[in-house]
């Protein structure tokens, strides 16, 4: 996939997940800037995106699925950096309580 195709896929997922989770363009814009709000709707929006990309299995992020999706969806020049980030974050779910 090219960067433009990746961007277009992101727009489709965003268009589908935003109304389902009552998030604003500002909320999503902050996510796109790397600022993740501790807000249930925002977290559910992110979960929606993960579900659409099939990287969530049984309500748990699947590291193996993330790596497969990176190989399929990301341009070659981005893959290594994204895999490093995924590896760094893969166990974060073990340290986070479920959102109430």
Coordinates of C-alpha atoms in Angstrom, one line a residue:
X1 CA 0.0 0.0 0.0
X2 CA 1.2 3.5 -0.7
X3 CA 1.0 6.3 1.9
X4 CA -2.0 7.8 0.1
X5 CA -3.8 4.4 0.1
X6 CA -3.1 4.1 3.8
X7 CA -4.4 7.6 4.4
X8 CA -7.5 6.8 2.4
X9 CA -8.1 3.6 4.4
X10 CA -7.8 5.6 7.6
X11 CA -10.4 8.1 6.4
X12 CA -12.9 5.3 5.7
X13 CA -12.3 3.8 9.2
X14 CA -12.6 7.2 10.8
X15 CA -15.8 7.9 8.9
X16 CA -17.3 4.7 10.2
X17 CA -16.0 4.8 13.8
X18 CA -16.5 8.5 14.6
X19 CA -20.4 8.5 14.7
X20 CA -20.5 5.1 16.5
X21 CA -18.5 6.5 19.4
X22 CA -19.6 10.2 19.5
X23 CA -16.1 11.6 19.1
X24 CA -15.3 15.0 17.5
X25 CA -12.8 15.9 14.8
X26 CA -10.8 17.6 17.5
X27 CA -10.7 14.4 19.5
X28 CA -9.5 12.4 16.5
X29 CA -7.1 15.2 15.5
X30 CA -5.4 14.9 18.9
X31 CA -5.0 11.1 18.4
X32 CA -3.4 11.8 15.0
X33 CA -1.0 14.1 16.9
X34 CA -0.1 11.3 19.3
X35 CA -2.2 12.7 22.2
X36 CA -4.6 10.0 23.5
X37 CA -7.4 11.4 25.7
X38 CA -8.4 9.4 28.7
X39 CA -12.0 9.5 27.7
X40 CA -14.3 6.5 27.2
X41 CA -15.6 7.6 23.8
X42 CA -12.1 8.2 22.5
X43 CA -10.9 4.9 23.8
X44 CA -13.9 3.1 22.2
X45 CA -13.2 4.9 18.9
X46 CA -9.6 3.5 19.0
X47 CA -11.0 0.1 19.8
X48 CA -13.3 0.4 16.8
X49 CA -10.4 1.2 14.5
X50 CA -8.4 -1.8 15.9
X51 CA -11.4 -4.0 15.4
X52 CA -11.8 -2.9 11.8
X53 CA -8.2 -3.6 11.1
X54 CA -8.6 -7.0 12.8
X55 CA -5.8 -6.5 15.3
X56 CA -8.1 -7.1 18.3
X57 CA -9.1 -10.7 19.1
X58 CA -11.3 -11.5 22.1
X59 CA -11.0 -7.9 23.3
X60 CA -7.2 -8.1 23.4
X61 CA -4.7 -6.6 21.0
X62 CA -3.0 -9.3 19.0
X63 CA 0.7 -8.4 18.5
X64 CA 1.0 -11.0 15.7
X65 CA -2.1 -9.5 13.9
X66 CA -0.5 -6.1 14.2
X67 CA 2.7 -7.2 12.6
X68 CA 0.8 -8.9 9.8
X69 CA -1.3 -5.8 9.2
X70 CA 1.8 -3.6 9.1
X71 CA 3.2 -5.8 6.4
X72 CA 0.0 -5.6 4.4
X73 CA -1.1 -2.0 5.0
X74 CA 2.1 0.1 5.4
X75 CA 4.5 1.2 2.7
X76 CA 7.9 -0.5 2.9
X77 CA 9.7 2.6 4.1
X78 CA 7.4 2.8 7.2
X79 CA 7.2 -0.8 8.2
X80 CA 10.3 -1.1 10.4
X81 CA 9.5 2.0 12.4
X82 CA 5.9 0.9 13.0
X83 CA 7.0 -2.6 14.0
X84 CA 9.5 -1.1 16.5
X85 CA 6.6 1.0 18.0
X86 CA 4.3 -2.0 18.1
X87 CA 6.9 -4.1 19.8
X88 CA 7.6 -1.4 22.4
X89 CA 3.8 -1.1 23.2
X90 CA 2.8 -4.8 22.9
X91 CA 2.5 -5.5 26.6
X92 CA 0.9 -2.2 27.7
X93 CA -2.5 -3.8 28.0
X94 CA -1.2 -5.9 30.9
X95 CA -0.7 -2.7 32.9
X96 CA -4.0 -0.8 32.1
X97 CA -7.2 -1.4 33.9
X98 CA -10.4 -1.7 31.9
X99 CA -12.1 1.7 31.3
X100 CA -15.2 2.1 33.5

